[in-house]
Short mmCIF file of the N, C-alpha and C atoms (twelve columns), coordinates in Angstrom:
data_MODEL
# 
_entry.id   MODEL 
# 
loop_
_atom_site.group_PDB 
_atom_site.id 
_atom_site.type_symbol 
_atom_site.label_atom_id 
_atom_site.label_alt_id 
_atom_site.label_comp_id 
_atom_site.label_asym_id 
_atom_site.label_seq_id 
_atom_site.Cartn_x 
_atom_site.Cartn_y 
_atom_site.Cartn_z 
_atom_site.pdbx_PDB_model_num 
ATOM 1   N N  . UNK A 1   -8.235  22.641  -25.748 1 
ATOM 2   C CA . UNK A 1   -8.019  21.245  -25.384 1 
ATOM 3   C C  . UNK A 1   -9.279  20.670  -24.750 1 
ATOM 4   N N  . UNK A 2   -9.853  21.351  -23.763 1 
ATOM 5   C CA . UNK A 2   -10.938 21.002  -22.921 1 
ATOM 6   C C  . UNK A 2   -11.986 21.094  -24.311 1 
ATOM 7   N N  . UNK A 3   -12.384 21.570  -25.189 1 
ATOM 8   C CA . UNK A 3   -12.867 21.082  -26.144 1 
ATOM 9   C C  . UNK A 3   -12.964 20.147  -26.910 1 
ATOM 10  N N  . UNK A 4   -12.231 19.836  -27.201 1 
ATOM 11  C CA . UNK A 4   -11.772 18.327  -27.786 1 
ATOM 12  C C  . UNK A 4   -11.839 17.360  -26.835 1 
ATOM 13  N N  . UNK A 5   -11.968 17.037  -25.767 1 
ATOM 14  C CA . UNK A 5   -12.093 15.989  -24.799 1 
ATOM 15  C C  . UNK A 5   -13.719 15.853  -24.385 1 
ATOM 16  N N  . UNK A 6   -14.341 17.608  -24.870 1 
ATOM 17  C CA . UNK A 6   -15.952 17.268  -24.525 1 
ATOM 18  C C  . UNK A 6   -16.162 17.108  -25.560 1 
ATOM 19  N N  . UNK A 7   -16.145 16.873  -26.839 1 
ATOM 20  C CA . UNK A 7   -16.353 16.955  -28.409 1 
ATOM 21  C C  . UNK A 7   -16.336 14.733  -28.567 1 
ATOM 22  N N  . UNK A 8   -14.977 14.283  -27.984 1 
ATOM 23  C CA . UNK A 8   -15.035 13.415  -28.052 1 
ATOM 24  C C  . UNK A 8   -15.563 12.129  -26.765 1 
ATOM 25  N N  . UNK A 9   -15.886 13.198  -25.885 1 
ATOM 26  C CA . UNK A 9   -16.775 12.242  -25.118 1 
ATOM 27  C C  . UNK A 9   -18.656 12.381  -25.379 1 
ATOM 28  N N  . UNK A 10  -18.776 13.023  -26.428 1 
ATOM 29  C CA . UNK A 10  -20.034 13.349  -26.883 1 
ATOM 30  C C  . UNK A 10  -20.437 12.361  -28.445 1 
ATOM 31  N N  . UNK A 11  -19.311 12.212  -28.549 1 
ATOM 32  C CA . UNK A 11  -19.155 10.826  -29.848 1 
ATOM 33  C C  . UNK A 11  -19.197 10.088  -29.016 1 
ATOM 34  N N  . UNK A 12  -18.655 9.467   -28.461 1 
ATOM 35  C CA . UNK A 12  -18.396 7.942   -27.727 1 
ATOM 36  C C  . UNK A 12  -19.923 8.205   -27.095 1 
ATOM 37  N N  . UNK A 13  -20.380 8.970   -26.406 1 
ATOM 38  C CA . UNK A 13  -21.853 8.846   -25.971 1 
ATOM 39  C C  . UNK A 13  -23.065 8.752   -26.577 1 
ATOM 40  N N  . UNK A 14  -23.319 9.082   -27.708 1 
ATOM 41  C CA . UNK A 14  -23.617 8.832   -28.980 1 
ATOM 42  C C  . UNK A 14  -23.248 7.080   -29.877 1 
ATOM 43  N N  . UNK A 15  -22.635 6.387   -29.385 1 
ATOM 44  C CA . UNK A 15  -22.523 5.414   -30.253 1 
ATOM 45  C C  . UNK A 15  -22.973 4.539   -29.214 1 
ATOM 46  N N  . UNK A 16  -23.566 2.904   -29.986 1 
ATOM 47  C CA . UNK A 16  -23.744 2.133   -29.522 1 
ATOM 48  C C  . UNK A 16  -22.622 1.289   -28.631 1 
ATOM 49  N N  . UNK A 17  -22.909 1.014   -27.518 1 
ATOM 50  C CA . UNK A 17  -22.028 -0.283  -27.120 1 
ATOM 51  C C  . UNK A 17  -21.527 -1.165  -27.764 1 
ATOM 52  N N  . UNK A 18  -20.347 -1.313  -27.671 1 
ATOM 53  C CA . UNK A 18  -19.925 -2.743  -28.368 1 
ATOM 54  C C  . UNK A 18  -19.567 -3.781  -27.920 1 
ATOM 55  N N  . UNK A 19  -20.213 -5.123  -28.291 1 
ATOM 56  C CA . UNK A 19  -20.104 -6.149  -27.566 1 
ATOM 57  C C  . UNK A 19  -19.228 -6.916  -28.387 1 
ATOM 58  N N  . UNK A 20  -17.739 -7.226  -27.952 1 
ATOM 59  C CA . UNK A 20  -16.543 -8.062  -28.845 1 
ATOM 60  C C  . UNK A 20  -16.997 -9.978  -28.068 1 
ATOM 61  N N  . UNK A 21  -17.798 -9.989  -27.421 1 
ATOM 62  C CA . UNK A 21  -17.788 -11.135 -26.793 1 
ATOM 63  C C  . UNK A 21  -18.849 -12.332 -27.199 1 
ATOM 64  N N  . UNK A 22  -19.011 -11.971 -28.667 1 
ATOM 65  C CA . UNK A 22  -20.678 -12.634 -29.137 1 
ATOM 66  C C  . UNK A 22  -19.296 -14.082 -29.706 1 
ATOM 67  N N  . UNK A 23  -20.218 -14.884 -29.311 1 
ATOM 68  C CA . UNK A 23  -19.480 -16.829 -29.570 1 
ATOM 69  C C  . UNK A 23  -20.483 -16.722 -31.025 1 
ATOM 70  N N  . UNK A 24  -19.689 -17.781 -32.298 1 
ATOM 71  C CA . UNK A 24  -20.557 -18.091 -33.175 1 
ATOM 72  C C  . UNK A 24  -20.916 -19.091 -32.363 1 
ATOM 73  N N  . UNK A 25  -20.733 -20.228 -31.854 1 
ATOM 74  C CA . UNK A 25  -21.616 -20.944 -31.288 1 
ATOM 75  C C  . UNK A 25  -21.151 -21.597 -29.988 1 
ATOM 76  N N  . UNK A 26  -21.944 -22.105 -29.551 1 
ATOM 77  C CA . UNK A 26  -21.756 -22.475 -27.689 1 
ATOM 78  C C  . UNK A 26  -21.171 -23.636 -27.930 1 
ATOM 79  N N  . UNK A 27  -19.913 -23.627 -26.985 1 
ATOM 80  C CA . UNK A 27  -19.305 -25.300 -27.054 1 
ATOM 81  C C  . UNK A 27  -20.144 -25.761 -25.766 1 
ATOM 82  N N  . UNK A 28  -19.941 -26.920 -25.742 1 
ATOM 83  C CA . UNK A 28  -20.349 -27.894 -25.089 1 
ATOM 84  C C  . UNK A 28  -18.888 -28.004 -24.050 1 
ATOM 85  N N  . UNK A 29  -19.482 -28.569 -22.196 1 
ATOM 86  C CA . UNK A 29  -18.424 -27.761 -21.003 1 
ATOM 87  C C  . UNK A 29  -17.287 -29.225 -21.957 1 
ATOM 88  N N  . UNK A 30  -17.659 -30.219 -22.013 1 
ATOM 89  C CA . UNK A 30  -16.328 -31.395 -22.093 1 
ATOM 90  C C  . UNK A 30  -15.690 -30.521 -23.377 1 
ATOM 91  N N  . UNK A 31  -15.990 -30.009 -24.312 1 
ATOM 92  C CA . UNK A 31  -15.638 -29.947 -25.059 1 
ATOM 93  C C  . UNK A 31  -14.660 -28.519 -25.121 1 
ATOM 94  N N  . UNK A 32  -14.972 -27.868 -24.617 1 
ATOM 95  C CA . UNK A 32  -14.455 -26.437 -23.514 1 
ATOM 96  C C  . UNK A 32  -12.858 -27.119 -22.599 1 
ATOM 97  N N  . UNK A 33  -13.198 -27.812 -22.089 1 
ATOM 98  C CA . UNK A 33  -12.277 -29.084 -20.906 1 
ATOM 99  C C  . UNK A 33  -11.076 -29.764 -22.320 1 
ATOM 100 N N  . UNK A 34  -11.985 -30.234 -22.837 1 
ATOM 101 C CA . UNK A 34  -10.636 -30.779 -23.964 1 
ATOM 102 C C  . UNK A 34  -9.541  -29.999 -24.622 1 
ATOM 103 N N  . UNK A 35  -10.084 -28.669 -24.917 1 
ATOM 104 C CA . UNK A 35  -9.343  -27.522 -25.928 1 
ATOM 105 C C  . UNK A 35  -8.665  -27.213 -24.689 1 
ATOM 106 N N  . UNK A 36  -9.086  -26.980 -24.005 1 
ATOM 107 C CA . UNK A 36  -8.277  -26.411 -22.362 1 
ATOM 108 C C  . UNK A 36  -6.674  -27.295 -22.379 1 
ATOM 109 N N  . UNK A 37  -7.002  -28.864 -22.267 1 
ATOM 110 C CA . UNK A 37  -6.221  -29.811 -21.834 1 
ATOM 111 C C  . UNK A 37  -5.075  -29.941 -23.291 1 
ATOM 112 N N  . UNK A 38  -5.798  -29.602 -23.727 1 
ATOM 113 C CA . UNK A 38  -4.834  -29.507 -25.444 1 
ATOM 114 C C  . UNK A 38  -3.680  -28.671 -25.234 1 
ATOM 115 N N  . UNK A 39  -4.272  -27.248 -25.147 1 
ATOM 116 C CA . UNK A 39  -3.638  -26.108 -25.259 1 
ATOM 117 C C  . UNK A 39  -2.604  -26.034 -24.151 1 
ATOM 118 N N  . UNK A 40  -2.846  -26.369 -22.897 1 
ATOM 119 C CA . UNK A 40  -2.231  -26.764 -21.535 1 
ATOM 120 C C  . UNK A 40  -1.084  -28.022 -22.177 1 
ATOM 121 N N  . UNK A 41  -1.323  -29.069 -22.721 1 
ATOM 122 C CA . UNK A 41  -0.353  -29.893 -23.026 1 
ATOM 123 C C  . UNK A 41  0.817   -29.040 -24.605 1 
ATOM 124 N N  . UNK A 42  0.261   -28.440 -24.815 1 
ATOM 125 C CA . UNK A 42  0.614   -27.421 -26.163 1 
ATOM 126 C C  . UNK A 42  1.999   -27.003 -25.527 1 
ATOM 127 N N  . UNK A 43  1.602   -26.132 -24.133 1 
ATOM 128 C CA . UNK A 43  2.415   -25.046 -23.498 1 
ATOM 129 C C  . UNK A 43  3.191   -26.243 -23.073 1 
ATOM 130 N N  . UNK A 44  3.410   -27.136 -22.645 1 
ATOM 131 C CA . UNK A 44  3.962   -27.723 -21.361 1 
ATOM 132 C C  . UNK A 44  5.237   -28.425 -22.310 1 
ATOM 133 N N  . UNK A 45  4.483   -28.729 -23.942 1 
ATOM 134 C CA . UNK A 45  5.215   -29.321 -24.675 1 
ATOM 135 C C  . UNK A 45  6.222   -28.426 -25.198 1 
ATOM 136 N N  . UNK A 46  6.427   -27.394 -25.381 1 
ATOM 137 C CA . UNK A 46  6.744   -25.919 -25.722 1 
ATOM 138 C C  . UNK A 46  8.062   -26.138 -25.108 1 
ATOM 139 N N  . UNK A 47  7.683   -25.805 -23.344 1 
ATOM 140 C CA . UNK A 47  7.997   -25.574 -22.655 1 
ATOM 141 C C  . UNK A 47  9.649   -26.180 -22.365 1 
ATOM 142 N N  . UNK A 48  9.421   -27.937 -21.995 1 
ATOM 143 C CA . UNK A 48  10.613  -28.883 -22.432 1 
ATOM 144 C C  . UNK A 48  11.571  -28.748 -23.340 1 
ATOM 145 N N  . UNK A 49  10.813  -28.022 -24.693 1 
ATOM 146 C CA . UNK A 49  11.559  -28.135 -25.482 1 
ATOM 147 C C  . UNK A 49  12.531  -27.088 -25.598 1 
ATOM 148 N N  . UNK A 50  11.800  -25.808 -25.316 1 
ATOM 149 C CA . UNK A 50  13.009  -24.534 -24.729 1 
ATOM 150 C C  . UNK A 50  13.975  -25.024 -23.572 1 
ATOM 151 N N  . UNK A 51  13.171  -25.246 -22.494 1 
ATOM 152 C CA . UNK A 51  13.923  -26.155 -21.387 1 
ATOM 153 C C  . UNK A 51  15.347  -27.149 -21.878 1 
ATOM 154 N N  . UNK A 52  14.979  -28.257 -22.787 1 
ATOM 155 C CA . UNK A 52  15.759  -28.975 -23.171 1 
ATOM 156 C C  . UNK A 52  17.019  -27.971 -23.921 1 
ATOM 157 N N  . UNK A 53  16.767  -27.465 -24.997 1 
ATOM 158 C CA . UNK A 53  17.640  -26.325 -25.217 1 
ATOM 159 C C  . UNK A 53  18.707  -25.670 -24.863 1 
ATOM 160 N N  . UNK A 54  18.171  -24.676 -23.662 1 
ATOM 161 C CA . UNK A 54  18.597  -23.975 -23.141 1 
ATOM 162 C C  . UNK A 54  19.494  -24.664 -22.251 1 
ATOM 163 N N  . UNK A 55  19.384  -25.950 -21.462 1 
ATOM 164 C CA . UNK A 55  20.060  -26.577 -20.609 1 
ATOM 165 C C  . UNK A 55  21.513  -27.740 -21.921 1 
ATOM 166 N N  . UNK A 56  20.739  -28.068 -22.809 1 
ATOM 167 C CA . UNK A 56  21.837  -28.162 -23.773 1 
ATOM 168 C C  . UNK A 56  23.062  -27.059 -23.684 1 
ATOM 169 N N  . UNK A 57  22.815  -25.799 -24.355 1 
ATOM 170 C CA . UNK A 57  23.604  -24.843 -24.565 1 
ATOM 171 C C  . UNK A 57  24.436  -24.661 -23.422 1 
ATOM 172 N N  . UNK A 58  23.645  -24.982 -21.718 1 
ATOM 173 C CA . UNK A 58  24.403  -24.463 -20.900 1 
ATOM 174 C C  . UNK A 58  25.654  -25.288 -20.524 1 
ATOM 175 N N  . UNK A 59  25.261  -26.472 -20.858 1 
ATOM 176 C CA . UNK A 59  26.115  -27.889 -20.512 1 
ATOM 177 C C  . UNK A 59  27.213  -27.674 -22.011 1 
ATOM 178 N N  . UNK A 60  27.212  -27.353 -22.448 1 
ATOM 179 C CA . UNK A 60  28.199  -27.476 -23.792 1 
ATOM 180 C C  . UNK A 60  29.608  -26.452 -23.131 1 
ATOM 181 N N  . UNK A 61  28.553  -25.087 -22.571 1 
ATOM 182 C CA . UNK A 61  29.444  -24.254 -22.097 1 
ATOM 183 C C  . UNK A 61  30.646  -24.463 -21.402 1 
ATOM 184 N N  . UNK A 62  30.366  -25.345 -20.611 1 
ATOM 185 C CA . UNK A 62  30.631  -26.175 -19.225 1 
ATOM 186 C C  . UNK A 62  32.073  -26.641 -19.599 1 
ATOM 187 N N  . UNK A 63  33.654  -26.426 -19.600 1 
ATOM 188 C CA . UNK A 63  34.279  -27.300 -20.206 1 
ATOM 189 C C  . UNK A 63  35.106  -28.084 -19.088 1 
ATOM 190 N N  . UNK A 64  35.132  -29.350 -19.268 1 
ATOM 191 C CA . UNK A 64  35.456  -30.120 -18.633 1 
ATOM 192 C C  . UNK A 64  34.762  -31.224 -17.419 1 
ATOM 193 N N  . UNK A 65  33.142  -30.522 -17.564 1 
ATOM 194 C CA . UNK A 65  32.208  -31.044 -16.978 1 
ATOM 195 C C  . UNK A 65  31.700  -32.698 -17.818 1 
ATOM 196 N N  . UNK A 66  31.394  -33.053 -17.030 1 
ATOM 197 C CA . UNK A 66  30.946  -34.359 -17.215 1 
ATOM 198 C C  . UNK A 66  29.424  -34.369 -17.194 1 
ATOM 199 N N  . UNK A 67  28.526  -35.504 -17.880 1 
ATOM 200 C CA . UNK A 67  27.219  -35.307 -17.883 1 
ATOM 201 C C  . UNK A 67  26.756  -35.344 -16.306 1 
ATOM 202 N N  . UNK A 68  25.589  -34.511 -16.124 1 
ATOM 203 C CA . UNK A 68  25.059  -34.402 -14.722 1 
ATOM 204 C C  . UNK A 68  23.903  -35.836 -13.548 1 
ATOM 205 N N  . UNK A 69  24.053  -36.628 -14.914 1 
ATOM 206 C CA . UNK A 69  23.191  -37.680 -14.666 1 
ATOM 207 C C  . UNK A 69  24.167  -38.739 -13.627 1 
ATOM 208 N N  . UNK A 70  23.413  -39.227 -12.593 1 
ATOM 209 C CA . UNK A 70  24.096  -39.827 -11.569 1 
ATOM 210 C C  . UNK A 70  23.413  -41.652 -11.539 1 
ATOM 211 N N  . UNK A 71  23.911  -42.216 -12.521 1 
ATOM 212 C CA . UNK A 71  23.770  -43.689 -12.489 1 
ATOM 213 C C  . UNK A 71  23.425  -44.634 -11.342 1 
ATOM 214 N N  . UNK A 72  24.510  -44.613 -10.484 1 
ATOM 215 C CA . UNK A 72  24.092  -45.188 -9.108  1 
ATOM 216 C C  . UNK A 72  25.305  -44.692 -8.436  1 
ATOM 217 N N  . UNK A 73  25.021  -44.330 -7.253  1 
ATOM 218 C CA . UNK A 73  25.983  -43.951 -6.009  1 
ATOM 219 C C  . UNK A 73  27.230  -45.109 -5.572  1 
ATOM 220 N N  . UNK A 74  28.613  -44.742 -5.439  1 
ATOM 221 C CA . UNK A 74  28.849  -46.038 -4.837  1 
ATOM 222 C C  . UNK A 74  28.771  -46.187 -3.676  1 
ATOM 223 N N  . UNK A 75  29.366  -47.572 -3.135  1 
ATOM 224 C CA . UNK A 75  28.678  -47.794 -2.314  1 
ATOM 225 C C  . UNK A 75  29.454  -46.979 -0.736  1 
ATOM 226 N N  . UNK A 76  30.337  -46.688 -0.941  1 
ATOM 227 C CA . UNK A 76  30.970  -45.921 0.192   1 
ATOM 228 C C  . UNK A 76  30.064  -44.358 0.416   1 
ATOM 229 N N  . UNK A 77  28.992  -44.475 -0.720  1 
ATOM 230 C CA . UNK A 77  28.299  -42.839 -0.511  1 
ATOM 231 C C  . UNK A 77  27.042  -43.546 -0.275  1 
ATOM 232 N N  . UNK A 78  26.631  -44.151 -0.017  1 
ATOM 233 C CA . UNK A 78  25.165  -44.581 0.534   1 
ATOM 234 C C  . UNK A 78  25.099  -44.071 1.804   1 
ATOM 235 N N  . UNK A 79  24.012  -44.036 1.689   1 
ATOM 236 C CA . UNK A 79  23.112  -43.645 3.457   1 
ATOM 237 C C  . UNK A 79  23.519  -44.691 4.426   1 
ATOM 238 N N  . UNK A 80  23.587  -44.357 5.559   1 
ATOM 239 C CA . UNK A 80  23.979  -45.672 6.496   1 
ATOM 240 C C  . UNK A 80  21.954  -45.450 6.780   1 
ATOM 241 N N  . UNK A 81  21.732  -46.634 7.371   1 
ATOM 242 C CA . UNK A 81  20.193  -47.055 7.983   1 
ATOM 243 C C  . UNK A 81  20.806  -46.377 9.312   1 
ATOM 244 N N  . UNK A 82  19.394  -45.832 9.952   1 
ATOM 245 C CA . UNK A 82  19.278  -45.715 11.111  1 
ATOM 246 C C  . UNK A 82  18.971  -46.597 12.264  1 
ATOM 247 N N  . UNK A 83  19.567  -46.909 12.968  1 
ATOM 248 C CA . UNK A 83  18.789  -47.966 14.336  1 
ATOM 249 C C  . UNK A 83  17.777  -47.477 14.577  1 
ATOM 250 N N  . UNK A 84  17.061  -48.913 14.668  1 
ATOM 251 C CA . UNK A 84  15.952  -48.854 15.001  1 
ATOM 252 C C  . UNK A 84  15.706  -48.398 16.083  1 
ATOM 253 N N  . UNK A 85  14.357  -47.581 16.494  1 
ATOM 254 C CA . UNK A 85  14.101  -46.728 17.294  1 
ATOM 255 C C  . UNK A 85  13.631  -48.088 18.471  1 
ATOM 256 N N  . UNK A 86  13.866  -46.979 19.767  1 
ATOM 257 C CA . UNK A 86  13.629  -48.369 21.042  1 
ATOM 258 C C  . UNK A 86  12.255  -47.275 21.732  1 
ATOM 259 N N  . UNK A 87  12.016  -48.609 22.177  1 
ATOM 260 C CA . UNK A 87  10.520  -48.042 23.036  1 
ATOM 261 C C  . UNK A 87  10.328  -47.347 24.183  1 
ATOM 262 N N  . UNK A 88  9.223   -46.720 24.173  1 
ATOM 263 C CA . UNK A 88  9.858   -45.591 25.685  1 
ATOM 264 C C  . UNK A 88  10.135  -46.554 27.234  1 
ATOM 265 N N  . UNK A 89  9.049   -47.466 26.941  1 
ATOM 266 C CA . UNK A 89  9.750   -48.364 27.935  1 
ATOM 267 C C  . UNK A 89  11.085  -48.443 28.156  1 
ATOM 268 N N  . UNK A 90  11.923  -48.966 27.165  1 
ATOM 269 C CA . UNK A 90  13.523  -49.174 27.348  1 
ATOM 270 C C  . UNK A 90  13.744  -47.843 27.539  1 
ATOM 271 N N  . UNK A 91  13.702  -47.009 27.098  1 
ATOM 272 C CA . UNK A 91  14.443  -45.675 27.475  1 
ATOM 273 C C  . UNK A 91  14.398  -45.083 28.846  1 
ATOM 274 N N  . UNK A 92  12.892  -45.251 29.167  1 
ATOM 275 C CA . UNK A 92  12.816  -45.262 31.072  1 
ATOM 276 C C  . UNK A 92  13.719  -45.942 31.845  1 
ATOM 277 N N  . UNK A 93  13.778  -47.258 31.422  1 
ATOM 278 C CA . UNK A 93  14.633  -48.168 31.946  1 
ATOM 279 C C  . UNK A 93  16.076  -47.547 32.249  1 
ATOM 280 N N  . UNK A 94  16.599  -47.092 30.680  1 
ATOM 281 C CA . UNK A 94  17.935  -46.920 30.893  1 
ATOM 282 C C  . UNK A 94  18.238  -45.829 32.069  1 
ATOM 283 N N  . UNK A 95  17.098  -44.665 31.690  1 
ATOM 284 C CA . UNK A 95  17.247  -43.250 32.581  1 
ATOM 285 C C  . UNK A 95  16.970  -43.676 34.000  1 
ATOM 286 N N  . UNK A 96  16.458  -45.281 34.541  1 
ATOM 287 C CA . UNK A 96  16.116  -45.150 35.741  1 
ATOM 288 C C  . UNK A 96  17.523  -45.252 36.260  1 
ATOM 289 N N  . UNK A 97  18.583  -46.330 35.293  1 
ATOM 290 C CA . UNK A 97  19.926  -46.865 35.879  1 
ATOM 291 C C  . UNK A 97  20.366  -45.949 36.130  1 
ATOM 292 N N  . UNK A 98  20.655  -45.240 34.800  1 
ATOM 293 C CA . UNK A 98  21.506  -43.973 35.221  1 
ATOM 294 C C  . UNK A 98  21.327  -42.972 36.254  1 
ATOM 295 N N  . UNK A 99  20.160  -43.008 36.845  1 
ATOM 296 C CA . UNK A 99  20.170  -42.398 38.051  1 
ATOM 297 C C  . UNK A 99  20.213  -42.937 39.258  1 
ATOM 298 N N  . UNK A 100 20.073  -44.366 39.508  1 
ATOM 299 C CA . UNK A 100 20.888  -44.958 40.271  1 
ATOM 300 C C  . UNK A 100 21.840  -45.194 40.787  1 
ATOM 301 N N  . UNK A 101 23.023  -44.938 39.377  1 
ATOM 302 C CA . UNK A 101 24.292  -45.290 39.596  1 
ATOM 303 C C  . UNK A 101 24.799  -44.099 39.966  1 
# 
């Protein structure tokens, strides 16, 4: 065995390097940036469309569910506003009464 492992590290030492990384020709960087932004919009487009899919299939599953899209809230589910915040002035004020009284 130990023969065959010095047999074939005596080939591999013997052969030239190989370089897999030779470009036929040099892009230009914008042009590098564009194929980038392509390929990136490629995936993303891909992506939705499995997305869209898969969330189809899951919603079909669903029986008796209604679509998940929420039109507008009524109005008994709205946020109440918060009062407006008071100034530390007034708030001293109040804490002075209350320790008065």
């Amino acid at each position: 065995m130990q023969a065959l492992q010095v047999a074939a590290l005596c080939l591999l030492m013997a052969l030239e390097p190989v370089n897999c990384q030779q470009a036929r020709g040099n892009l230009q960087p914008w042009m590098q940036g564009l194929i980038a932004v392509a390929v990136f919009l490629a995936l993303v487009a891909i992506a939705f469309a499995v997305n869209k899919y898969w969330c189809q299939e899951k919603e079909a599953c669903l029986p008796g569910r209604a679509s998940f899209r929420v039109l507008a809230a009524p109005s008994s589910q709205k946020k109440k506003k918060k009062p407006p915040s008071r100034s530390a002035a007034a708030i001293r004020r109040n804490v002075l009464r209350s320790e008065r009284e």
